XYZ file of C-alpha atoms in Angstrom:
731
model
C 37.155 8.894 41.666
C 35.122 5.707 41.581
C 34.558 5.961 45.346
C 33.235 9.528 44.991
C 30.825 8.511 42.223
C 29.560 5.595 44.322
C 29.050 7.947 47.279
C 27.109 10.431 45.142
C 24.976 7.643 43.693
C 24.257 6.437 47.216
C 23.190 9.925 48.260
C 20.877 10.170 45.249
C 19.255 6.885 46.231
C 18.740 8.068 49.843
C 15.054 8.380 50.506
C 13.764 11.677 51.841
C 10.545 12.783 53.406
C 9.083 16.241 53.789
C 6.375 17.070 56.320
C 4.752 20.444 56.763
C 2.623 20.829 59.887
C 2.005 23.229 62.764
C 4.156 23.209 65.889
C 2.319 20.914 68.288
C 2.254 21.178 72.040
C 0.056 18.883 74.084
C -2.620 21.544 74.567
C -3.127 21.913 70.806
C -2.742 18.194 70.114
C -5.275 17.155 72.766
C -7.692 19.730 71.402
C -7.533 18.224 67.897
C -7.816 14.566 68.936
C -10.974 12.819 70.049
C -10.651 10.209 72.773
C -12.324 6.838 72.380
C -15.292 6.403 74.647
C -14.792 3.570 77.100
C -17.398 2.343 79.500
C -15.712 1.472 82.795
C -16.582 -1.948 84.167
C -17.608 -2.464 87.757
C -15.844 -5.021 89.923
C -18.895 -7.267 89.688
C -18.803 -7.115 85.882
C -15.085 -7.925 85.825
C -15.580 -10.942 88.088
C -18.545 -12.108 86.033
C -16.560 -11.763 82.811
C -13.587 -13.706 84.184
C -15.876 -16.474 85.493
C -17.851 -16.750 82.272
C -17.227 -20.078 80.575
C -17.722 -21.301 77.043
C -16.749 -24.464 75.213
C -14.022 -22.586 73.346
C -12.633 -21.095 76.558
C -12.740 -24.456 78.368
C -10.970 -26.142 75.463
C -8.303 -23.427 75.434
C -7.677 -23.821 79.184
C -7.513 -27.603 78.844
C -4.970 -27.381 76.005
C -2.984 -24.879 78.019
C -2.902 -27.130 81.097
C -2.275 -30.335 79.120
C -0.188 -29.332 76.065
C 0.118 -32.977 74.996
C -3.544 -32.898 73.878
C -2.613 -30.256 71.334
C 0.568 -31.653 69.785
C 0.173 -35.445 70.111
C -2.836 -35.815 67.710
C -0.811 -33.924 65.095
C 2.388 -35.903 65.717
C 4.054 -36.731 62.337
C 5.096 -40.317 62.976
C 7.185 -40.825 59.813
C 9.146 -37.600 60.260
C 9.676 -37.485 64.020
C 9.462 -40.990 65.502
C 12.909 -42.288 64.511
C 14.660 -39.165 65.749
C 12.731 -39.251 69.026
C 13.590 -42.955 69.568
C 17.314 -42.394 68.983
C 17.263 -39.276 71.138
C 15.288 -41.005 73.910
C 17.694 -43.955 74.049
C 20.754 -41.659 74.045
C 19.311 -39.461 76.788
C 18.144 -42.467 78.832
C 21.611 -44.014 78.668
C 22.977 -40.736 80.029
C 20.157 -40.321 82.560
C 20.885 -43.600 84.260
C 24.436 -42.969 85.561
C 23.653 -39.309 86.302
C 20.653 -40.332 88.395
C 22.852 -42.657 90.453
C 25.608 -40.047 90.760
C 23.462 -37.047 91.646
C 21.692 -39.059 94.363
C 25.005 -38.953 96.233
C 24.945 -35.160 95.941
C 21.436 -35.134 97.396
C 22.721 -37.241 100.333
C 20.271 -40.087 99.597
C 20.832 -43.691 98.436
C 21.446 -44.051 94.646
C 18.118 -45.756 93.911
C 16.284 -42.512 94.710
C 18.192 -40.867 91.897
C 16.621 -43.476 89.590
C 13.150 -42.710 90.960
C 13.815 -39.007 90.318
C 14.871 -39.855 86.761
C 11.611 -41.668 86.032
C 8.481 -40.134 87.597
C 9.141 -36.398 86.953
C 10.483 -37.044 83.447
C 7.400 -39.038 82.479
C 5.037 -36.411 83.935
C 6.753 -33.579 82.062
C 5.769 -35.239 78.779
C 2.125 -34.381 79.525
C 2.454 -30.919 81.058
C 5.638 -29.361 79.601
C 5.764 -26.952 76.658
C 9.432 -27.363 75.697
C 10.190 -30.044 73.106
C 13.882 -30.424 73.832
C 14.815 -29.987 77.491
C 15.569 -33.067 79.589
C 13.946 -32.933 83.022
C 15.515 -34.942 85.832
C 18.357 -34.823 88.333
C 20.728 -31.856 88.095
C 23.940 -31.207 90.012
C 23.071 -27.752 91.413
C 19.594 -28.688 92.653
C 20.850 -32.014 94.006
C 23.576 -30.163 95.883
C 21.024 -27.756 97.387
C 18.831 -30.683 98.430
C 21.837 -32.458 99.942
C 22.786 -29.354 101.912
C 19.326 -29.197 103.504
C 19.254 -32.951 104.174
C 22.656 -32.893 105.899
C 21.705 -29.818 107.932
C 18.483 -31.419 109.154
C 20.016 -34.878 109.604
C 23.746 -34.636 110.437
C 26.039 -37.638 110.219
C 25.779 -38.145 113.993
C 22.059 -39.045 113.758
C 21.540 -42.792 114.063
C 17.921 -43.154 115.210
C 14.816 -42.550 113.169
C 12.629 -40.406 115.386
C 9.650 -40.343 112.959
C 6.474 -42.338 113.250
C 6.353 -43.897 109.811
C 5.098 -47.100 108.285
C 8.257 -47.240 106.182
C 10.579 -47.888 109.128
C 10.751 -51.618 108.424
C 11.507 -50.941 104.786
C 14.234 -48.473 105.831
C 15.968 -50.851 108.190
C 15.836 -53.598 105.578
C 17.463 -51.715 102.722
C 19.379 -48.713 104.132
C 20.312 -47.014 107.399
C 18.018 -44.990 109.601
C 20.058 -41.851 108.910
C 19.619 -42.289 105.149
C 15.912 -42.889 105.679
C 15.553 -39.580 107.536
C 17.461 -37.773 104.806
C 15.172 -39.300 102.193
C 12.182 -37.959 104.144
C 13.727 -34.470 104.173
C 14.480 -34.656 100.438
C 11.006 -35.821 99.373
C 9.278 -33.292 101.661
C 11.475 -30.608 100.124
C 10.396 -31.801 96.661
C 6.725 -31.633 97.684
C 7.033 -28.121 99.093
C 9.108 -26.733 96.211
C 6.654 -28.315 93.762
C 3.667 -26.723 95.511
C 5.438 -23.335 95.430
C 6.123 -23.693 91.698
C 2.555 -24.820 91.064
C 1.097 -21.853 92.960
C 3.383 -19.382 91.197
C 2.353 -20.854 87.847
C -1.380 -20.724 88.590
C -0.998 -17.117 89.780
C 0.854 -16.276 86.530
C 4.092 -15.437 88.338
C 6.360 -16.761 85.612
C 8.113 -13.398 85.483
C 9.944 -14.073 88.801
C 12.779 -15.626 86.807
C 13.722 -12.206 85.394
C 15.187 -11.287 88.772
C 17.714 -14.088 88.327
C 19.788 -12.307 85.717
C 22.281 -14.276 83.609
C 25.445 -13.085 85.440
C 23.795 -13.997 88.748
C 22.806 -17.487 87.567
C 26.216 -18.141 86.031
C 28.080 -16.957 89.141
C 25.757 -19.012 91.349
C 26.125 -22.183 89.266
C 29.916 -21.760 89.133
C 30.007 -21.625 92.926
C 27.692 -24.647 93.020
C 30.141 -26.476 90.757
C 32.910 -25.813 93.292
C 30.635 -27.126 96.073
C 29.844 -30.240 94.041
C 33.492 -30.865 93.121
C 34.557 -30.485 96.740
C 31.856 -32.865 97.957
C 33.029 -35.555 95.523
C 36.694 -35.440 96.516
C 36.176 -37.840 99.426
C 34.541 -40.404 97.099
C 37.336 -40.031 94.536
C 40.026 -40.484 97.184
C 38.090 -43.088 99.141
C 38.471 -41.295 102.494
C 35.896 -41.180 105.299
C 34.819 -37.663 106.300
C 31.672 -36.002 107.546
C 29.502 -34.039 105.130
C 29.118 -30.337 105.922
C 26.433 -27.812 105.040
C 25.830 -24.100 105.614
C 28.364 -21.232 105.671
C 32.013 -22.152 105.016
C 31.032 -25.763 104.262
C 33.477 -25.773 101.329
C 36.345 -24.798 103.611
C 35.394 -27.373 106.225
C 35.065 -30.095 103.563
C 38.491 -29.321 102.082
C 40.121 -29.243 105.507
C 38.481 -32.581 106.407
C 39.590 -34.235 103.147
C 43.183 -32.979 103.263
C 43.523 -33.813 106.947
C 42.843 -37.446 106.023
C 44.743 -37.450 102.740
C 47.151 -40.025 104.170
C 44.282 -42.540 104.417
C 43.567 -42.350 100.671
C 42.337 -45.617 99.185
C 44.761 -46.078 96.275
C 42.492 -48.542 94.465
C 39.538 -46.111 94.583
C 41.772 -43.262 93.378
C 43.125 -45.308 90.447
C 39.620 -46.382 89.388
C 38.313 -42.813 89.692
C 41.172 -41.204 87.778
C 40.916 -43.845 85.039
C 37.209 -43.095 84.667
C 37.879 -39.336 84.543
C 40.426 -39.820 81.735
C 38.055 -42.086 79.771
C 35.157 -39.640 80.178
C 37.246 -36.646 79.101
C 38.508 -38.538 76.046
C 34.949 -39.565 75.174
C 33.620 -36.011 75.512
C 36.465 -34.677 73.367
C 35.741 -37.248 70.646
C 32.013 -36.420 70.756
C 32.766 -32.720 70.505
C 35.322 -33.011 67.708
C 33.414 -35.508 65.563
C 29.814 -34.632 66.453
C 28.957 -33.997 62.781
C 30.252 -37.407 61.715
C 28.876 -39.457 64.612
C 25.185 -40.456 64.234
C 24.826 -40.395 68.042
C 27.306 -39.356 70.754
C 29.387 -42.118 72.281
C 27.654 -42.933 75.615
C 30.872 -42.875 77.635
C 29.089 -42.504 80.963
C 27.157 -45.768 80.684
C 30.257 -47.439 79.219
C 32.289 -46.323 82.240
C 29.522 -47.510 84.581
C 29.427 -50.948 82.918
C 33.236 -51.262 82.959
C 33.463 -50.045 86.566
C 30.732 -52.439 87.682
C 32.396 -55.358 85.871
C 35.863 -54.614 87.263
C 34.469 -54.152 90.782
C 32.521 -57.412 90.646
C 35.359 -59.365 88.994
C 38.121 -58.156 91.322
C 35.873 -57.951 94.403
C 37.119 -54.418 95.114
C 34.919 -54.042 98.197
C 36.388 -56.888 100.213
C 39.882 -56.950 98.707
C 40.658 -53.212 98.682
C 37.908 -51.606 100.788
C 36.418 -49.627 97.915
C 32.962 -48.202 98.700
C 30.250 -49.297 96.267
C 26.668 -48.265 95.535
C 25.287 -51.121 97.571
C 21.759 -52.405 97.745
C 19.372 -51.260 94.989
C 15.835 -52.477 95.761
C 14.149 -54.008 92.743
C 10.805 -52.657 91.580
C 8.841 -49.514 92.289
C 7.810 -48.396 95.746
C 4.224 -47.787 96.791
C 3.289 -44.097 97.070
C 3.711 -42.538 100.525
C 2.865 -39.140 102.003
C 5.965 -37.038 102.832
C 6.592 -35.925 106.410
C 4.486 -32.745 106.617
C 5.885 -31.732 110.023
C 9.231 -30.946 108.349
C 7.750 -28.105 106.272
C 8.414 -25.175 108.703
C 12.115 -26.075 108.962
C 12.707 -26.237 105.196
C 10.283 -23.631 103.843
C 12.921 -21.007 102.917
C 15.110 -23.652 101.265
C 12.115 -24.839 99.227
C 11.563 -21.314 97.886
C 15.203 -21.082 96.771
C 15.103 -24.525 95.118
C 11.777 -23.738 93.406
C 13.031 -20.486 91.897
C 16.472 -21.783 90.904
C 14.965 -24.933 89.377
C 12.462 -22.925 87.349
C 15.115 -20.440 86.241
C 17.359 -23.249 84.959
C 14.517 -24.940 83.082
C 13.002 -21.845 81.493
C 16.385 -20.435 80.389
C 17.292 -23.650 78.555
C 13.759 -23.974 77.161
C 13.949 -20.436 75.727
C 17.275 -21.194 74.037
C 15.902 -24.263 72.231
C 12.569 -22.590 71.439
C 14.386 -19.690 69.777
C 16.644 -22.051 67.852
C 13.821 -24.262 66.521
C 11.159 -21.602 66.038
C 8.453 -22.348 68.587
C 7.246 -20.663 71.771
C 7.123 -21.790 75.382
C 4.796 -20.648 78.154
C 6.742 -19.647 81.265
C 3.715 -19.998 83.536
C 2.926 -23.466 82.164
C 6.570 -24.445 82.684
C 6.154 -23.479 86.335
C 3.009 -25.603 86.542
C 4.734 -28.541 84.823
C 7.750 -28.414 87.150
C 5.446 -28.028 90.139
C 3.500 -31.151 89.163
C 6.713 -33.102 88.454
C 8.168 -32.277 91.864
C 5.024 -32.453 94.015
C 3.575 -35.631 92.481
C 7.040 -37.236 92.243
C 7.585 -36.641 95.967
C 4.810 -39.157 96.768
C 6.905 -41.736 94.881
C 10.142 -40.901 96.768
C 11.790 -38.622 94.194
C 13.692 -35.483 95.191
C 13.621 -32.051 93.484
C 14.472 -31.990 89.786
C 14.909 -29.499 86.993
C 16.374 -29.307 83.501
C 19.839 -30.773 82.939
C 22.048 -28.778 80.573
C 24.196 -31.691 79.401
C 21.290 -34.097 78.821
C 19.224 -31.410 77.076
C 22.067 -30.791 74.626
C 22.296 -34.541 73.949
C 18.521 -34.840 73.514
C 18.478 -31.993 71.010
C 21.660 -32.906 69.118
C 20.642 -36.562 68.601
C 17.495 -35.627 66.707
C 14.859 -35.232 69.400
C 11.793 -33.426 68.057
C 9.169 -33.640 70.825
C 8.565 -34.636 74.437
C 8.300 -38.255 73.249
C 12.110 -38.448 73.516
C 11.921 -37.601 77.229
C 9.201 -40.184 77.788
C 11.320 -42.885 76.130
C 14.326 -41.978 78.281
C 12.190 -42.338 81.423
C 10.974 -45.765 80.237
C 14.625 -46.871 79.929
C 15.204 -45.844 83.543
C 12.029 -47.729 84.519
C 13.381 -50.923 82.945
C 16.534 -50.603 85.024
C 14.547 -50.015 88.234
C 12.191 -52.941 87.622
C 14.502 -55.501 86.029
C 18.266 -54.965 86.158
C 18.945 -52.419 88.904
C 20.606 -55.029 91.112
C 23.384 -55.410 88.506
C 24.721 -51.959 89.467
C 25.141 -52.791 93.163
C 28.933 -53.487 92.802
C 29.460 -50.098 91.082
C 32.204 -48.164 92.963
C 31.163 -44.757 94.297
C 34.392 -43.325 92.928
C 33.048 -44.004 89.400
C 29.965 -41.921 90.168
C 32.206 -39.195 91.599
C 34.197 -39.210 88.350
C 30.983 -38.840 86.311
C 29.871 -35.883 88.457
C 33.253 -34.156 88.261
C 33.557 -34.468 84.487
C 30.027 -33.146 84.013
C 31.122 -30.001 85.869
C 33.530 -29.153 83.046
C 31.012 -26.853 81.349
C 30.295 -25.003 84.581
C 33.961 -24.475 85.332
C 34.333 -22.876 81.901
C 32.113 -20.112 83.255
C 35.174 -18.678 85.018
C 35.845 -17.180 81.588
C 32.855 -14.895 82.272
C 35.131 -12.745 84.420
C 37.157 -11.589 81.395
C 33.994 -11.220 79.294
C 32.112 -9.081 81.814
C 35.260 -7.045 82.548
C 35.173 -5.891 78.923
C 31.407 -5.475 78.591
C 29.933 -4.406 81.953
C 31.571 -3.815 85.317
C 28.205 -3.949 87.097
C 27.408 -7.381 85.653
C 30.903 -8.484 86.653
C 30.182 -7.316 90.199
C 26.919 -9.324 90.212
C 28.785 -12.431 88.996
C 31.546 -12.061 91.595
C 29.120 -11.407 94.481
C 26.946 -14.378 93.446
C 30.021 -16.617 93.236
C 31.727 -15.508 96.461
C 28.512 -15.398 98.521
C 27.327 -18.800 97.289
C 30.780 -20.297 97.799
C 31.280 -19.195 101.397
C 27.752 -18.631 102.746
C 26.195 -21.712 101.186
C 23.915 -21.969 98.175
C 20.754 -20.815 99.986
C 22.130 -17.709 101.707
C 24.399 -17.073 98.736
C 21.433 -16.942 96.374
C 19.573 -14.555 98.689
C 22.637 -12.318 98.939
C 23.134 -12.334 95.171
C 19.492 -11.442 94.437
C 19.636 -8.624 97.002
C 22.833 -7.275 95.474
C 21.385 -7.487 91.951
C 18.382 -5.425 93.053
C 20.708 -2.893 94.693
C 22.534 -2.515 91.363
C 19.185 -1.710 89.724
C 18.656 1.073 92.273
C 22.242 2.232 91.731
C 21.728 2.398 87.973
C 18.572 4.469 88.314
C 20.336 6.816 90.734
C 23.377 7.101 88.491
C 21.980 7.397 84.966
C 23.784 8.976 82.038
C 23.023 12.652 81.479
C 23.474 14.273 78.082
C 23.093 17.602 76.351
C 21.577 17.145 72.910
C 22.224 19.146 69.788
C 20.791 19.243 66.292
C 22.161 17.559 63.208
C 22.087 20.528 60.801
C 19.011 20.805 58.551
C 17.258 17.853 60.235
C 14.867 17.237 63.115
C 17.309 14.706 64.618
C 18.997 15.450 67.955
C 22.050 13.613 69.333
C 24.676 13.908 72.060
C 26.849 16.987 71.411
C 29.859 15.366 73.118
C 29.750 12.294 70.893
C 29.424 13.686 67.359
C 31.333 16.555 65.781
C 28.568 17.492 63.336
C 25.981 18.004 66.082
C 25.522 21.658 67.067
C 23.620 23.186 69.950
C 20.744 25.522 69.125
C 21.709 29.096 70.187
C 20.146 30.044 73.505
C 18.582 26.585 73.980
C 19.770 23.697 76.131
C 18.281 20.228 75.548
C 18.782 17.937 78.556
C 18.253 14.150 78.560
C 18.570 11.520 81.312
C 18.233 7.821 80.443
C 16.124 7.014 83.513
C 12.711 7.654 84.984
C 12.157 10.529 87.416
C 11.190 9.372 90.909
C 12.147 9.684 94.568
C 15.453 7.789 94.286
C 17.053 9.979 91.603
C 15.179 13.298 91.720
C 18.011 15.087 93.530
C 20.690 13.734 91.198
C 18.496 14.716 88.213
C 18.287 18.322 89.409
C 21.990 18.450 90.230
C 23.013 17.052 86.843
C 20.634 19.446 85.058
C 22.318 22.461 86.647
C 25.793 21.091 86.035
C 25.250 20.066 82.404
C 23.405 23.218 81.332
C 25.697 25.538 83.263
C 22.647 27.416 84.579
C 22.045 27.221 88.329
C 19.064 29.431 89.283
C 19.875 29.289 92.986
C 23.467 30.414 92.393
C 22.345 33.209 90.052
C 19.720 34.491 92.494
C 22.156 34.261 95.406
C 24.783 36.189 93.415
C 22.185 38.816 92.560
C 21.112 39.264 96.157
C 24.718 39.522 97.278
C 25.537 42.079 94.587
C 22.391 44.076 95.389
C 23.293 44.206 99.090
C 26.836 45.259 98.234
C 25.682 48.000 95.874
C 23.042 49.112 98.385
C 25.760 49.566 101.003
C 27.903 51.522 98.532
C 24.997 53.765 97.543
C 24.106 54.347 101.193
C 27.699 55.315 101.918
C 27.788 57.637 98.893
C 24.525 59.261 99.994
C 25.886 59.880 103.475
C 29.020 61.530 102.017
C 26.815 63.589 99.716
C 24.631 64.757 102.619
C 27.704 65.834 104.585
C 28.955 67.795 101.590
C 25.552 69.466 101.168
C 25.365 70.458 104.825
C 28.846 71.874 104.677
C 28.032 73.967 101.628
C 24.648 75.087 103.008
C 26.349 76.388 106.126
C 28.688 78.527 104.030
C 27.829 82.196 103.571
C 28.158 82.272 99.820
C 24.797 82.440 98.043
C 26.471 81.477 94.772
C 27.800 78.310 96.283
C 24.393 77.561 97.824
C 22.722 78.076 94.471
C 25.203 75.876 92.659
C 24.784 73.139 95.264
C 21.007 73.265 94.903
C 21.439 73.075 91.154
C 23.649 69.964 91.525
C 21.167 68.358 93.885
C 18.321 69.126 91.545
C 20.196 67.582 88.620
C 21.561 64.646 90.575
C 20.099 61.176 89.971
C 19.098 60.281 93.471
C 18.699 56.589 94.247
C 15.284 54.973 94.509
C 14.925 52.675 97.548
C 18.682 52.661 97.892
C 19.343 51.770 94.251
C 19.557 53.820 91.100
C 17.317 53.033 88.144
C 20.316 51.908 86.072
C 21.446 49.573 88.842
C 17.968 48.117 89.231
C 17.855 47.394 85.528
C 21.319 45.868 85.729
C 20.313 43.534 88.573
C 17.127 42.362 86.863
C 18.997 41.256 83.728
C 19.691 37.477 83.686
C 23.294 36.380 84.087
C 23.039 33.765 81.319
C 22.617 33.753 77.570
C 20.272 30.758 77.782
C 16.632 31.651 77.251
C 15.078 28.161 76.977
C 15.581 24.739 78.525
C 14.063 21.580 76.993
C 13.775 18.384 79.066
C 13.738 15.320 76.801
C 11.398 12.762 78.390
C 11.833 10.080 75.721
C 13.586 7.604 78.118
C 11.238 8.374 81.055
C 8.906 5.448 81.807
C 7.239 6.761 84.945
C 7.121 9.734 87.319
C 6.084 9.565 90.973
C 4.854 12.338 93.283
C 8.412 13.321 94.280
C 9.444 13.456 90.619
C 6.424 15.625 89.756
C 7.240 18.054 92.580
C 10.872 18.157 91.449
C 9.781 18.907 87.891
C 7.484 21.682 89.066
C 10.262 23.149 91.206
C 12.642 23.144 88.213
C 10.124 25.046 86.084
C 9.559 27.608 88.854
C 13.265 28.129 89.659
C 14.317 28.650 86.050
C 11.395 30.986 85.448
C 12.790 33.281 88.174
C 15.979 33.722 86.113
C 13.999 34.207 82.857
C 14.706 30.726 81.465
C 11.667 29.110 79.856
C 11.383 25.344 80.610
C 9.414 22.925 78.445
C 9.135 19.133 78.201
C 9.438 17.111 74.977
C 8.441 13.565 73.941
C 6.407 12.782 77.054
C 4.673 9.411 76.620
C 0.955 8.876 77.187
C 1.299 6.855 80.422
C 3.668 9.457 81.901
C 1.211 12.206 80.861
C -1.586 10.354 82.659
C 0.580 9.979 85.778
C 1.340 13.725 85.782
C -2.388 14.435 85.476
C -3.216 12.132 88.405
C -0.489 13.796 90.484
C -2.082 17.248 89.891
C 1.002 18.461 88.076
C -0.887 20.833 85.798
C -2.320 24.108 87.159
C -2.559 27.776 86.189
C 1.215 28.250 86.057
C 2.180 24.856 84.601
C -0.064 24.021 81.655
C 0.002 21.444 78.897
C 1.386 24.171 76.617
C 4.794 23.403 78.144
C 4.645 19.829 76.795
C 5.569 19.135 73.180
C 5.154 16.097 70.964
C 8.832 16.057 69.920
C 12.124 17.813 70.628
C 11.942 19.604 67.294
C 8.498 21.018 68.096
C 9.859 22.315 71.395
C 12.947 23.860 69.744
C 10.871 25.679 67.111
C 8.419 26.925 69.753
C 11.285 28.232 71.925
C 12.834 30.016 68.943
C 9.501 31.660 68.071
C 8.981 32.690 71.706
C 12.476 34.205 71.901
C 12.003 36.174 68.659
C 8.661 37.523 69.920
C 10.237 38.570 73.223
C 13.144 40.278 71.415
C 10.739 42.112 69.083
C 8.642 43.304 72.023
C 11.734 44.538 73.853
C 12.985 46.444 70.787
C 9.561 48.070 70.288
C 9.637 49.304 73.865
């Protein structure tokens, strides 16, 4: 009883609206509306307007290019500085070991990971729009860089082969092969940075939308497998070649397991101990993150312990454990990358540029949404482009946003880009002053750091169950991105995944959902008749809806689904009519021949009475006209369906091309031949303009067939049917 009263009270409180207006089609509506007068601009005027400069416009462009000029003067020191300092120190402590570790992924000496953790990070402070992301080395990008470096400079290469002033420096600090790989890596950073910079200046920030979330997650999961596989040899302490390209994962695993008997037990024990310590530290940070003022910096702790143990026990000489080795002290003078390498690595640079931007902008959007500010995707492209291209002159390889460091920077109280600048200064202190202290650090410790940081990426295998429940197409994108990137390599895998994702878009437009709509009684609301019991179809009217645009790729499927869903196929009806007419014509012809024979037989008889009766029968007989009787002709002309009107709901249609317009015109013509009136409802303004440009409207197809809403179209069809019925009854 109480529930019923509450329901009635709710109904009484339901707001209602009542509108009384004429039935509008587009012809009437356009006649009552006055268009705004717009003076078209010439190309010269447009160019002049875009080139016009004012102090306000110049200031706006300057603030857009250098965001630091906008937020730094307003920086609230008392509120933000302490949080930024704590965050900067925490991120810097994490940046240091990751820079060393990810340099191994990029196939360059560890010190170049420190360079990549300083120059780009410091530059992003001036040009970036995100307040929380941590720019620097990242496993996926480092792996892609390493793949290109190893492909261009295989392990067998021992001579330099480049004319460079840095040859003496190379031979002094690291091998010629490493020097060549550094040249490949920095040239790749220059080229990818220039690509990002150009895309940003041309306002091409939207390119990231083609890297959909399932694609990125499948790609990064495969990259995690690549990274994990590449670090196995460092963890086990075995000597194997590094592979790149298709099936590199398989070759790497085969190489490692074929030499499993040569495992360095000391390196394995140190690596496994570090993995356990790191996992324990991450679990403590995760479980007690609300109680801890800052996360426990387990990575730097493990690095310090590993360095101390290695130096104290002399692991290199006593047990043959590979260590980081020589770390040159101080910064290097700027140098121009090897430009002649550009043709060989151009395609790889495009992939790295797009993937790097996609990673950065996705994380930036997450933090911007959480903290209530906006980011500029085009400016992010420009910022990354400057970080990579300028950093390449100072021997840094390609960088992007790091997920793990960004989470630390945000969770420890970071408020602005000042936190990133402070973290880069910490790395600078290590490079300038104390870098040499990390020379005894075992490589197996760095491998442990890399492997543990892949934990979050490996959790993405859970996406398979998630996408299985939500979307099979997105699951297919994830699986294709993962499998292709795993076996074809990250570059070809990414290309394959993007191609497949675009194919799924075409597939979706060719296989949209088709529905027949019905009316909710006593309302102007129309819903799917198969989904709701209360929805009823309007007698004699079919309302057809497809949730896709009408163009060359799906025009045939649109027509086919329309005939199937409505149950009215004009071609089939006309074919059946013609067949029936031919059949009846043959029967009438046969009957006429029999009748003529009977007449001749009776005429030849001698009885005048019989002749008179036959003439009387012939005179009273209903002879066929053109082979068909009048009743039969009327029977054939009658439509074989009880549907008198068909309404095409164009609410979901975003565009129509020339093929779609011809298809639409053909539908109207075909259904008219079987006495079914076709009209279009809820056609948007842009689609209307496209139909006008495509010469869709003529004497037979006018704007009177287009209605503002489905309800207008339904009422107009009902009025038209009543008028036709009244006319027929009067006749």
